[in-house]
Short mmCIF file of C-alpha atoms in Angstrom, two decimals:
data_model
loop_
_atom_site.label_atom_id
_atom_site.label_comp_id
_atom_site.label_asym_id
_atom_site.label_seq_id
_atom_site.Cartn_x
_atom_site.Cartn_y
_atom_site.Cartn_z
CA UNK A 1 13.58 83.97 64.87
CA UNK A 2 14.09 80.28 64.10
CA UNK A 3 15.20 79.44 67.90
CA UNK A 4 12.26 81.22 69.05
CA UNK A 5 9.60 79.56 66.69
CA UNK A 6 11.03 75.73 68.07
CA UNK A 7 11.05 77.18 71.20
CA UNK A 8 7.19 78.12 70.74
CA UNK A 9 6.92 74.74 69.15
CA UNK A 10 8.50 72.71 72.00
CA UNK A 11 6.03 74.61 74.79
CA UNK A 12 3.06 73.60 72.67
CA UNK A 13 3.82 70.18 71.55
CA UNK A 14 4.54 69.50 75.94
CA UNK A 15 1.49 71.96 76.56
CA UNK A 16 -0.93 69.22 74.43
CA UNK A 17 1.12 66.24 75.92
CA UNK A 18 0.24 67.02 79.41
CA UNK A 19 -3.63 68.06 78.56
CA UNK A 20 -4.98 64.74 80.25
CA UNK A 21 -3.46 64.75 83.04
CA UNK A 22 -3.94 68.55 83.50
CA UNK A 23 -7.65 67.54 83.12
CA UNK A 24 -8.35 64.76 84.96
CA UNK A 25 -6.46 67.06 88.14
CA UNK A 26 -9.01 69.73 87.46
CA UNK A 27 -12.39 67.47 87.11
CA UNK A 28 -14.77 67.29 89.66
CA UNK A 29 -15.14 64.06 90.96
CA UNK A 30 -18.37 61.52 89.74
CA UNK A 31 -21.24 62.43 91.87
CA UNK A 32 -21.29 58.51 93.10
CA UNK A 33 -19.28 55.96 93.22
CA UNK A 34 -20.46 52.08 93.10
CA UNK A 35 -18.35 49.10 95.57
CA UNK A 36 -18.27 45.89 94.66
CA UNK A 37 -17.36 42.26 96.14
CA UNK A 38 -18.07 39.29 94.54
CA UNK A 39 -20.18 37.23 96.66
CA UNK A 40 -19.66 33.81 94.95
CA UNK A 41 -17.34 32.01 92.33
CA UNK A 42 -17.31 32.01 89.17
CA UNK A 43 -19.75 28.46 88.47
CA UNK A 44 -22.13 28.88 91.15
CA UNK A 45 -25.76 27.93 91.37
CA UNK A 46 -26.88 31.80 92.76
CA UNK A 47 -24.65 34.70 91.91
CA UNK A 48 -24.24 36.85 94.76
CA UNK A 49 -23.05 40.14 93.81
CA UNK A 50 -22.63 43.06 96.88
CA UNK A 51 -22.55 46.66 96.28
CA UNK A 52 -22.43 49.83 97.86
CA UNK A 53 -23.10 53.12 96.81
CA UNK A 54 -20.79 56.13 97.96
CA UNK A 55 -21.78 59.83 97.59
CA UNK A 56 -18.55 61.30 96.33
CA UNK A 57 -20.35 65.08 95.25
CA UNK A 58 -20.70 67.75 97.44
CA UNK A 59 -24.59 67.57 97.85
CA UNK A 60 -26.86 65.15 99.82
CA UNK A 61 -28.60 62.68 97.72
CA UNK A 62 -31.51 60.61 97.75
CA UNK A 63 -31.33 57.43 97.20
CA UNK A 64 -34.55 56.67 95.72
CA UNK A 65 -33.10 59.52 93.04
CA UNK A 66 -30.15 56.28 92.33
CA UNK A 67 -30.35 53.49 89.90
CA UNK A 68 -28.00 49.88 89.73
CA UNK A 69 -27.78 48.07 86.60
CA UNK A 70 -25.44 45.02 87.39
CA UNK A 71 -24.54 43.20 83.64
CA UNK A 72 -24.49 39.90 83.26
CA UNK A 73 -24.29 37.34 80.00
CA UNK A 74 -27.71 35.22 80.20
CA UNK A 75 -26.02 31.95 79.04
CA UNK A 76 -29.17 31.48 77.01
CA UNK A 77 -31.51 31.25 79.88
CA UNK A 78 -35.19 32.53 79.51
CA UNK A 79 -35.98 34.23 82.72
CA UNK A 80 -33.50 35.16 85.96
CA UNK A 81 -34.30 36.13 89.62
CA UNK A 82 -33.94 38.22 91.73
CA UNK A 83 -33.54 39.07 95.38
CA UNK A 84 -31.99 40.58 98.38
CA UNK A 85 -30.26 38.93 100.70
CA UNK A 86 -29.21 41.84 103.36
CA UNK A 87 -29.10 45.77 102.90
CA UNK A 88 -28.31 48.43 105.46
CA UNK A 89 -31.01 50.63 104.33
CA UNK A 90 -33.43 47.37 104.54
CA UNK A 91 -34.30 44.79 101.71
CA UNK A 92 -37.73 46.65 101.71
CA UNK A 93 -36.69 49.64 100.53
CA UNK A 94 -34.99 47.67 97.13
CA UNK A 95 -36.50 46.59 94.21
CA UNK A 96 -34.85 44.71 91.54
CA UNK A 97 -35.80 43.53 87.90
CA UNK A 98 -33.67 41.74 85.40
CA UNK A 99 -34.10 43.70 81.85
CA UNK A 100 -33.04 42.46 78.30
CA UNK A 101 -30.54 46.08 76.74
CA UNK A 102 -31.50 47.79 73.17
CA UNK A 103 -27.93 47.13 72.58
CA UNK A 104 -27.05 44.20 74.06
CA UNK A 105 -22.87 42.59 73.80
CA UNK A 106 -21.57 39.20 73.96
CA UNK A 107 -20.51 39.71 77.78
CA UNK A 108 -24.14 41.72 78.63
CA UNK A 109 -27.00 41.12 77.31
CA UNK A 110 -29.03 41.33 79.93
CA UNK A 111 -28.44 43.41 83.69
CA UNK A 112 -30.04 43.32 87.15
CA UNK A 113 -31.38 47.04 87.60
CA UNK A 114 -31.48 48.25 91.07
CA UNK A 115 -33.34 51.02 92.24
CA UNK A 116 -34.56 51.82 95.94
CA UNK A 117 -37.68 53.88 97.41
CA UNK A 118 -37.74 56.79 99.44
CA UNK A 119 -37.91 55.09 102.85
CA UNK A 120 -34.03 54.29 102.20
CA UNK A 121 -33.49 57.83 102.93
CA UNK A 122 -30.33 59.58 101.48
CA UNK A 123 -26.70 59.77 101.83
CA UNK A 124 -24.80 62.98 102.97
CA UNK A 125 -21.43 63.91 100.60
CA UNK A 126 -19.15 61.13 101.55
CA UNK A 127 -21.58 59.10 103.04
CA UNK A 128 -22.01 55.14 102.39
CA UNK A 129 -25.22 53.26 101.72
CA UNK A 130 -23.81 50.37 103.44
CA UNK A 131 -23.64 46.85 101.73
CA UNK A 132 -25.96 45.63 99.67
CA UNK A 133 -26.27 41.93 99.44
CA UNK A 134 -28.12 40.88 96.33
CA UNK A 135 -28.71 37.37 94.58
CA UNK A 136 -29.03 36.54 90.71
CA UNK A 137 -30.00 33.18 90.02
CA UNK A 138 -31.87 31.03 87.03
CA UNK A 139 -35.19 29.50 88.35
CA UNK A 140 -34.93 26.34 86.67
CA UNK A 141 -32.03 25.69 88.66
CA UNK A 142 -28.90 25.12 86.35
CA UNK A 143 -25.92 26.51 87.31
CA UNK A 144 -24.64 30.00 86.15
CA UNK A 145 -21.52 30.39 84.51
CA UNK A 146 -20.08 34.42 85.38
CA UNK A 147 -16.76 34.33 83.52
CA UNK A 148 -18.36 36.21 80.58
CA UNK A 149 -20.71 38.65 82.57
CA UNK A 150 -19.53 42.13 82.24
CA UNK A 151 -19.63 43.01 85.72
CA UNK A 152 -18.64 40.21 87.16
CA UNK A 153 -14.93 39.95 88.96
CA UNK A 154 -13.65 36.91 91.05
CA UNK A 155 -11.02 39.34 92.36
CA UNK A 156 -12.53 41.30 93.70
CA UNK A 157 -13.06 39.91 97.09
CA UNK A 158 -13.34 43.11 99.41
CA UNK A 159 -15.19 45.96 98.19
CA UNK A 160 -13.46 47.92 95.25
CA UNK A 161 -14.90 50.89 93.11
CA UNK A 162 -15.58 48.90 90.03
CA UNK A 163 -16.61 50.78 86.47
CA UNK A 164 -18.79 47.87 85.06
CA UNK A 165 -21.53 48.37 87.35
CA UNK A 166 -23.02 51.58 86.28
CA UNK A 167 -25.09 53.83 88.23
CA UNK A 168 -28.05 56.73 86.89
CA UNK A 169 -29.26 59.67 89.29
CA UNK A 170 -32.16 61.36 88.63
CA UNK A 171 -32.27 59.23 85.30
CA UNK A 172 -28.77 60.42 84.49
CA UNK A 173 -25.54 58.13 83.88
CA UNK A 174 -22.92 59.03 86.33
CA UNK A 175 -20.71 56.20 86.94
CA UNK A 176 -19.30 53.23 85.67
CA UNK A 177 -18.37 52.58 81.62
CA UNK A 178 -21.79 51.04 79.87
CA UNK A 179 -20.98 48.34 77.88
CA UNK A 180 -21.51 50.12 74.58
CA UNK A 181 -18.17 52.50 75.84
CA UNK A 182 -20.83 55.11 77.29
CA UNK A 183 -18.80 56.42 80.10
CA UNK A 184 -20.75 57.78 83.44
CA UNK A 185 -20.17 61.69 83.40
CA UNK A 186 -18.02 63.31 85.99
CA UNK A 187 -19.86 66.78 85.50
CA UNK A 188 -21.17 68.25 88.54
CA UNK A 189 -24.84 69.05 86.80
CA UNK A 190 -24.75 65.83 85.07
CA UNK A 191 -26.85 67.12 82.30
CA UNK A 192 -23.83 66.95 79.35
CA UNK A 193 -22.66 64.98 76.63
CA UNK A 194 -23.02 60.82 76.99
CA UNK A 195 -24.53 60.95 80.17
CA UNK A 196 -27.86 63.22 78.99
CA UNK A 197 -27.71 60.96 75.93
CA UNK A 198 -27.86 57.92 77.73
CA UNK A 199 -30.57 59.21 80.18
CA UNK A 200 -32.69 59.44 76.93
CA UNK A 201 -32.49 55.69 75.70
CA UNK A 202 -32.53 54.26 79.01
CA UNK A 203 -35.39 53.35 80.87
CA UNK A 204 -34.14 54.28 84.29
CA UNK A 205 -36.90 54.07 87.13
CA UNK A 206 -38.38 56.89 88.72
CA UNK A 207 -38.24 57.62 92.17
CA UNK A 208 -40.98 56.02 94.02
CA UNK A 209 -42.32 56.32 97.68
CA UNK A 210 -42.16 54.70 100.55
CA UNK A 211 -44.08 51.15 100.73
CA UNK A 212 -47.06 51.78 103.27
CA UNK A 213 -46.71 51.04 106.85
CA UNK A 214 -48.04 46.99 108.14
CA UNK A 215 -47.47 45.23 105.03
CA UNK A 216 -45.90 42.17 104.28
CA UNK A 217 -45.71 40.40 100.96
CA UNK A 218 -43.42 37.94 99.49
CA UNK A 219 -43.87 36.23 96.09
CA UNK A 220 -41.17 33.35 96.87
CA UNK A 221 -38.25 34.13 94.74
CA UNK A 222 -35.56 32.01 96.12
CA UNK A 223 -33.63 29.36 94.98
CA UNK A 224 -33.70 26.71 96.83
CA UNK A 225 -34.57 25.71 100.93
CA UNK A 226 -31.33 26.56 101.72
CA UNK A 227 -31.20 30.01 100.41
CA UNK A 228 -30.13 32.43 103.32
CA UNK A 229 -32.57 34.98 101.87
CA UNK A 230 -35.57 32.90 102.54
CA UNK A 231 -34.67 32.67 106.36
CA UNK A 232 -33.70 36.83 106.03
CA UNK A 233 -36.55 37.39 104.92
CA UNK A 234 -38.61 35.31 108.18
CA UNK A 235 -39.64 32.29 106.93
CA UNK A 236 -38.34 28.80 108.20
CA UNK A 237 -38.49 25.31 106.66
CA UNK A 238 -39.45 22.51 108.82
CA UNK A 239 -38.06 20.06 109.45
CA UNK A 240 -38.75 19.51 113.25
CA UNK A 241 -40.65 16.63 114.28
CA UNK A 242 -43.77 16.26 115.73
CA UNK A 243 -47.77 16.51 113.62
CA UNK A 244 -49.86 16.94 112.34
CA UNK A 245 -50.40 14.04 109.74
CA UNK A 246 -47.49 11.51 110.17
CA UNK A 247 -45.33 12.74 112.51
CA UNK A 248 -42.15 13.35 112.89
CA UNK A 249 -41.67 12.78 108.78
CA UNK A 250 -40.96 16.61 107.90
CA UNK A 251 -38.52 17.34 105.50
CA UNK A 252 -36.94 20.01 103.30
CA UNK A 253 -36.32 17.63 100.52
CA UNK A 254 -40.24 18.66 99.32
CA UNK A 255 -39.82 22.04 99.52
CA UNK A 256 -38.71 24.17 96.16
CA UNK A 257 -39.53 27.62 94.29
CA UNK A 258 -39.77 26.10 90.55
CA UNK A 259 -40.85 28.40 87.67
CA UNK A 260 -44.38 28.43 87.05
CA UNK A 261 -45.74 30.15 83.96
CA UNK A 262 -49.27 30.42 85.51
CA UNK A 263 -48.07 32.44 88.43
CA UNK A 264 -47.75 35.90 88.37
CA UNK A 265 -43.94 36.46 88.80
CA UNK A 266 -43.12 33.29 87.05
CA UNK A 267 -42.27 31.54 90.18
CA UNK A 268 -43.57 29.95 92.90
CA UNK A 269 -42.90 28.13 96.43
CA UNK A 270 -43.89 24.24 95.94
CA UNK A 271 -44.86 22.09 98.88
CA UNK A 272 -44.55 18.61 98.11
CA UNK A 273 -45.65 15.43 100.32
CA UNK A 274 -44.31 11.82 99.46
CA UNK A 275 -45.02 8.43 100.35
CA UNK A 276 -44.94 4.88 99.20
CA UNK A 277 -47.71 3.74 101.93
CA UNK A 278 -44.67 3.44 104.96
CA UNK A 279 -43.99 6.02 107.33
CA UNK A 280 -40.35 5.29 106.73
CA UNK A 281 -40.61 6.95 103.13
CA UNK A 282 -43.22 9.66 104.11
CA UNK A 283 -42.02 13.01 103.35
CA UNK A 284 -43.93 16.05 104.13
CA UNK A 285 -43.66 19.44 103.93
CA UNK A 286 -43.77 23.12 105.53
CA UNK A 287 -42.81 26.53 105.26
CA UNK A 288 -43.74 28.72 108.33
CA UNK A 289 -42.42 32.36 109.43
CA UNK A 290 -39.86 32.59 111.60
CA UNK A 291 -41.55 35.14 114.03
CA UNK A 292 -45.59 35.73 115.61
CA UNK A 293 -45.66 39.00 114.61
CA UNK A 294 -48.97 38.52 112.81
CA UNK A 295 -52.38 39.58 114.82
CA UNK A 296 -54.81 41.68 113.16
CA UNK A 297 -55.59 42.76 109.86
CA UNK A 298 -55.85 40.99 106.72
CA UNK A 299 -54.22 37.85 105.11
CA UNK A 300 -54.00 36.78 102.00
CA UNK A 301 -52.60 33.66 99.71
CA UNK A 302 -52.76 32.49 95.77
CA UNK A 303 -52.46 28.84 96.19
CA UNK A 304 -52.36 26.04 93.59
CA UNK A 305 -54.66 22.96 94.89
CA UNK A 306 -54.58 19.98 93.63
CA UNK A 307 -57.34 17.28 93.00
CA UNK A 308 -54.89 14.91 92.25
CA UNK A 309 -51.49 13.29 92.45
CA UNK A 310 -48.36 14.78 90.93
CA UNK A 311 -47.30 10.85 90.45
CA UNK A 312 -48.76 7.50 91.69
CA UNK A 313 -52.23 6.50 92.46
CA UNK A 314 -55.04 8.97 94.00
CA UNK A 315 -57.09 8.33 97.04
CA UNK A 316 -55.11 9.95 99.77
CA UNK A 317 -55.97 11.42 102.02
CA UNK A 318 -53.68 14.61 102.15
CA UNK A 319 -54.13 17.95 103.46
CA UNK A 320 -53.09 20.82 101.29
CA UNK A 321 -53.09 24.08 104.47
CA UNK A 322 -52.91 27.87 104.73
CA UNK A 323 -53.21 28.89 108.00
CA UNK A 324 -51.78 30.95 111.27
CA UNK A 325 -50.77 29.41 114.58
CA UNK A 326 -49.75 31.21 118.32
CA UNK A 327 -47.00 29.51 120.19
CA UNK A 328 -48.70 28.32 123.13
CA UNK A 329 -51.56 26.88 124.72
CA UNK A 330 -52.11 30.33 127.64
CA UNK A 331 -53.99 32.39 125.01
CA UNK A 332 -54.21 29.88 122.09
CA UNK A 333 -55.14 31.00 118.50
CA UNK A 334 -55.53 29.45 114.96
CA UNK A 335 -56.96 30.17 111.85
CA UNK A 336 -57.24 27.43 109.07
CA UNK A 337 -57.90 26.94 105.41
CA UNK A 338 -57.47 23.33 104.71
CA UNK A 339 -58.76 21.79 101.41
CA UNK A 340 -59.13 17.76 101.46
CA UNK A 341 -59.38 16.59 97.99
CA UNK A 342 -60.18 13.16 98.72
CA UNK A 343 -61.60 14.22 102.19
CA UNK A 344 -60.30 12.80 105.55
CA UNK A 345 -61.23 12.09 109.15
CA UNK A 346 -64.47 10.16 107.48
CA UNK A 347 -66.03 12.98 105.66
CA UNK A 348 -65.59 12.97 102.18
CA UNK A 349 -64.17 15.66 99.51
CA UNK A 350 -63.26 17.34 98.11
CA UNK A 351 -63.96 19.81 100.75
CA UNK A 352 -62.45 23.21 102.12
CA UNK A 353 -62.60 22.89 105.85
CA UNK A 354 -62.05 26.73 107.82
CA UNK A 355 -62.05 26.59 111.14
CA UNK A 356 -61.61 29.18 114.46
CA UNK A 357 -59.87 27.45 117.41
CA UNK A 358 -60.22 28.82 121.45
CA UNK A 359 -58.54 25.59 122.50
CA UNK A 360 -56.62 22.57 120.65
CA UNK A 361 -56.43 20.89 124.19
CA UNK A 362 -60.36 20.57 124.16
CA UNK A 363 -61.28 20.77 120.64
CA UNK A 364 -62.97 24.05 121.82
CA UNK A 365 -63.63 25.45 117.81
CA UNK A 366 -66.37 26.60 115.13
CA UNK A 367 -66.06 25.24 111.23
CA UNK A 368 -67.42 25.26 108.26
CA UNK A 369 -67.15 23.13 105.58
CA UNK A 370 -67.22 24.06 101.99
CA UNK A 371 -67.72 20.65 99.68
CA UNK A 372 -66.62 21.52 96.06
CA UNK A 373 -63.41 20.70 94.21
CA UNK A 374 -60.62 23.65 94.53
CA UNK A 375 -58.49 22.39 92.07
CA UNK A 376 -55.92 25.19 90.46
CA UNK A 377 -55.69 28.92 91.52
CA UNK A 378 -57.39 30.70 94.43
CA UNK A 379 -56.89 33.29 96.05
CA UNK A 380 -57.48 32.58 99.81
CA UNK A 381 -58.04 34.93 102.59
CA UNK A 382 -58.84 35.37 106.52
CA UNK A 383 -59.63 39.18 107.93
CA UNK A 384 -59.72 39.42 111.67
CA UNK A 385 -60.46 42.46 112.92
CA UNK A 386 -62.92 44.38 115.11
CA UNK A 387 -63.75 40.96 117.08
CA UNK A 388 -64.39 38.98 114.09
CA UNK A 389 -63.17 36.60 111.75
CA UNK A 390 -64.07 36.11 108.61
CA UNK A 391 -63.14 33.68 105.41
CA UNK A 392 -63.43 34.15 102.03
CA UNK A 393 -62.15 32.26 98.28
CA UNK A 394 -61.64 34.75 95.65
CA UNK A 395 -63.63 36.77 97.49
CA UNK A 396 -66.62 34.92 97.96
CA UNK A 397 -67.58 34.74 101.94
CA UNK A 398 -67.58 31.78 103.55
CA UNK A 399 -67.88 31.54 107.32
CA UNK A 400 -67.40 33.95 110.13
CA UNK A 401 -66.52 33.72 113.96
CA UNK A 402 -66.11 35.92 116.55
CA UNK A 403 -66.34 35.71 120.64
CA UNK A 404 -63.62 33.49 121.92
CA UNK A 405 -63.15 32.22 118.30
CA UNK A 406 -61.23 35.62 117.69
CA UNK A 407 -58.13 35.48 118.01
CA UNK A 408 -56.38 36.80 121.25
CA UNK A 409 -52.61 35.78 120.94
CA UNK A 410 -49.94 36.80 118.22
CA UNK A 411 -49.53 34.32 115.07
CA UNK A 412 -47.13 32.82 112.68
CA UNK A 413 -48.21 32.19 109.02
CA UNK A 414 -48.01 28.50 108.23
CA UNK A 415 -48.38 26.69 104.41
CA UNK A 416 -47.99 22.87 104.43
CA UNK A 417 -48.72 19.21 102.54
CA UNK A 418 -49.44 16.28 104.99
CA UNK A 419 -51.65 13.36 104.89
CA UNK A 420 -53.60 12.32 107.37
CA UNK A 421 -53.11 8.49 107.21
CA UNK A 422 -51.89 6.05 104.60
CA UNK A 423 -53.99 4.22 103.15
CA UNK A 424 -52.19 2.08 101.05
CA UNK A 425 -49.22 1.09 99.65
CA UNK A 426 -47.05 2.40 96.07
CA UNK A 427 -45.22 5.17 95.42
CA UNK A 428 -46.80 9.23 94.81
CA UNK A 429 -46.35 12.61 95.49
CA UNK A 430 -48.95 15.52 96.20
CA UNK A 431 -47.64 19.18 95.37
CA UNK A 432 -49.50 22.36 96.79
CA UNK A 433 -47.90 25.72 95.05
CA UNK A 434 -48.04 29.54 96.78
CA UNK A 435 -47.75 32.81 94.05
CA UNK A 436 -47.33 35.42 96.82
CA UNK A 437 -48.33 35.69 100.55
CA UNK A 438 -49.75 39.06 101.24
CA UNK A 439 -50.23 40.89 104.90
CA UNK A 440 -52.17 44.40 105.89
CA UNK A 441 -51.65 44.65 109.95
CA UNK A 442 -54.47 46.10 111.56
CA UNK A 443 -57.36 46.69 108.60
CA UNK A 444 -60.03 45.02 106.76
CA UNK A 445 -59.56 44.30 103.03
CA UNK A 446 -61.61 43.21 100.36
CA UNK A 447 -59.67 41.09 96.72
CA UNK A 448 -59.77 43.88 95.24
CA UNK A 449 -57.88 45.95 97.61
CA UNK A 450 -55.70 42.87 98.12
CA UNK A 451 -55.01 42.26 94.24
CA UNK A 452 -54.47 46.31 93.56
CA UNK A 453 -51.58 46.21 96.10
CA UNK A 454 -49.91 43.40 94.66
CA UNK A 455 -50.35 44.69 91.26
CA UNK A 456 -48.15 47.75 92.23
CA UNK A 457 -45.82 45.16 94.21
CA UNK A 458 -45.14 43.12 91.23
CA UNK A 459 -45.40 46.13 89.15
CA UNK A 460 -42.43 47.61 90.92
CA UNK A 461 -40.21 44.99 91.23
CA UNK A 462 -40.58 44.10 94.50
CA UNK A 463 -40.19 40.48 95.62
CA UNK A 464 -40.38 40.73 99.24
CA UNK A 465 -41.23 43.92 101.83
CA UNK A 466 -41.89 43.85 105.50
CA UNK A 467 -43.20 47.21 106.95
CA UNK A 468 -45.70 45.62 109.58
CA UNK A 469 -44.86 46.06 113.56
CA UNK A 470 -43.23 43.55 115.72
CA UNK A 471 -46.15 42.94 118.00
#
């Protein structure tokens, strides 16, 4: 009896000591599992973090049904950005937000949440979203340290499954380890223990549709002229010579994205022209889009003017522009806004000069001049379509052409700060700033059609989209 009670014994005592690893054989694998590569080093002015996200259940899921959160340390910075860089299923179809935990640890108290629409479609089992190249950076430009950020690991230089990014579905934590010891449930349903608890405190996003077809918005969250996002994302910084203004003087050194607390999204892109009075110190500035793939439809800018100098003297003449531009001369096009503060070309200012062009070669155009001071935010706007042109300032029409003065050629968007001569000598700087540059292809909008959409842009978390048709 006493043999056969330790023998009893012995079974049990091995029966409980195996009980993990008989478990974790028999579980059913997490329904996703996130990649990641570090993208940067550890000090580094942008963080650059790539993921991936691999269906590892046996059912096909959507990835608009999928939440990120990245965690970081803030490092006792007020605000971050965010943006994407590259993304298989397209940088339109991700938004991105940085949000401040309930329960917040030395190593995260803060996290870049990821989520994506439905036009990113959804992944088969086994299937990969591809990589996701995302950037994390602090607007005022100081440096970010990532040694203490949660998810952050220099290793990890090729894609790895990694358990400190953590990933929701259908609001429901199923991957990674949260940084309160949460751990993602491996359940098939999802629906048990942690993970339905922390699908109750978290405020996961829910799935949202497609952007519309022919739009294009960008609200200039980058960190510098240098950023590969900003060229990604079709926009170019000039620095080719040539006019207008005094040519062959532009340069990259006046173009930034500083944070702006008057501008919706906290940021902005800043256009700055410099000069002491010699064309040998002139600096001006311009950020154009990389393709013409603008015709029709409606376009819209918040811009900054300015009435005055950043730093020096006033009494330039400067040029502070918004307008589109075709490539050549055989079906020529342009559309300007171009606000003089202290006038130029002999007519006085302030003044908001909008002009239709058939031919630069000739002069062949029709303007109209609006004399009043512009000085802070306006929203700025051109609609050409059905044959005619027409401008307006937060929403208020001012001038309308049509005929040849419509245009007849594809466009690129254009946003620049030049002066038109120098008129004297000593040292200043002019700054024109840009919120958000907004695009409908094909259709007629009025402010308040323009301002609801980028409400719901901004109110989604999206920086930057581009659904319109390569003409």
């Amino acid at each position: 009896m006493f043999k056969t009670l330790l023998l009893v014994g012995a079974v049990a005592a091995g029966g409980l000591a195996l009980y993990p690893e008989w478990r974790a054989a028999h579980q059913a694998p997490p329904q996703l599992t996130i990649r990641y590569k570090a993208g940067s080093p550890a000090t580094a002015a942008v963080a650059q973090p790539w993921l991936e996200v691999v269906n590892t259940s046996d059912k096909r899921v959507r990835l608009s049904d999928v939440a990120l959160r990245y965690y970081i340390s803030g490092d006792g910075a007020s605000s971050y950005a965010f943006n994407c860089v590259k993304a298989a299923v397209g940088c339109s179809n991700i938004s991105g937000e940085t949000v401040a935990p309930a329960d917040p640890t030395p190593t995260a108290d803060r996290y870049l949440q990821i989520s994506f629409t439905t036009g990113a479609g959804s992944l088969a089992p086994g299937a990969k979203s591809g990589a996701i190249g995302l950037q994390l950076y602090r607007p005022d430009g100081r440096k970010l340290d990532q040694l203490d950020d949660r998810s952050f690991n220099a290793a990890d230089t090729t894609f790895q499954a990694s358990r400190t990014v953590t990933a929701y579905l259908r609001g429901v934590h199923v991957w990674g380890d949260e940084p309160t010891g949460r751990a993602g449930s491996t359940s098939p349903t999802g629906s048990t223990g942690h993970a339905a608890a922390s699908a109750r405190g978290s405020s996961v996003p829910r799935p949202r549709p497609a952007h519309p077809r022919g739009i294009v918005f960008d609200d200039f969250h980058y960190s510098g002229p240098d950023d590969p996002a900003l060229h990604a994302h079709g926009w170019l910084v000039r620095t080719s010579p040539g006019g207008p203004g005094i040519h062959d003087t532009w340069s990259a050194a006046g173009v930034s994205f500083p944070a702006e607390k008057t501008a919706a999204g906290g940021q902005v892109l800043q256009l700055r022209a410099s000069t002491d009075g010699t064309k040998a110190s002139t600096k001006q500035a311009e950020v154009q889009s990389s393709g013409t793939h603008f015709l029709t439809g409606t376009y819209a800018a918040r811009i900054h003017f300015n009435d005055k100098p950043t730093s020096g003297r006033n009494g330039d003449h400067v040029n502070e522009s918004f307008y589109t531009i075709s490539p050549n001369n055989s079906h020529y096009s342009e559309l300007d806004n171009e606000y003089m503060p202290n006038g130029g070309w002999g007519a006085p200012g302030p003044k908001l000069d909008t002009t239709s062009w058939y031919s630069a070669d000739t002069g062949d155009r029709v303007t109209h001049k609006l004399v009043s001071s512009l000085q802070g935010w306006h929203t700025m706007m051109i609609t050409a379509v059905d044959g005619v042109a027409t401008y307006s300032v937060d929403g208020h029409k001012l001038f309308s052409s049509g005929g040849r003065y419509f245009p007849r050629q594809n466009m690129s968007i254009n946003f620049n700060t030049w002066f038109v001569d120098l008129p004297f000598t000593g040292p200043r700087s002019w700054d024109m700033q840009v919120n958000w540059f907004y695009y409908k292809a094909g259709k007629a909008q009025s402010l308040e059609d323009v301002q609801k959409a980028v409400k719901g842009l901004y109110g989604s978390g999206t920086h930057y989209i581009n659904t319109a048709p390569k003409h």
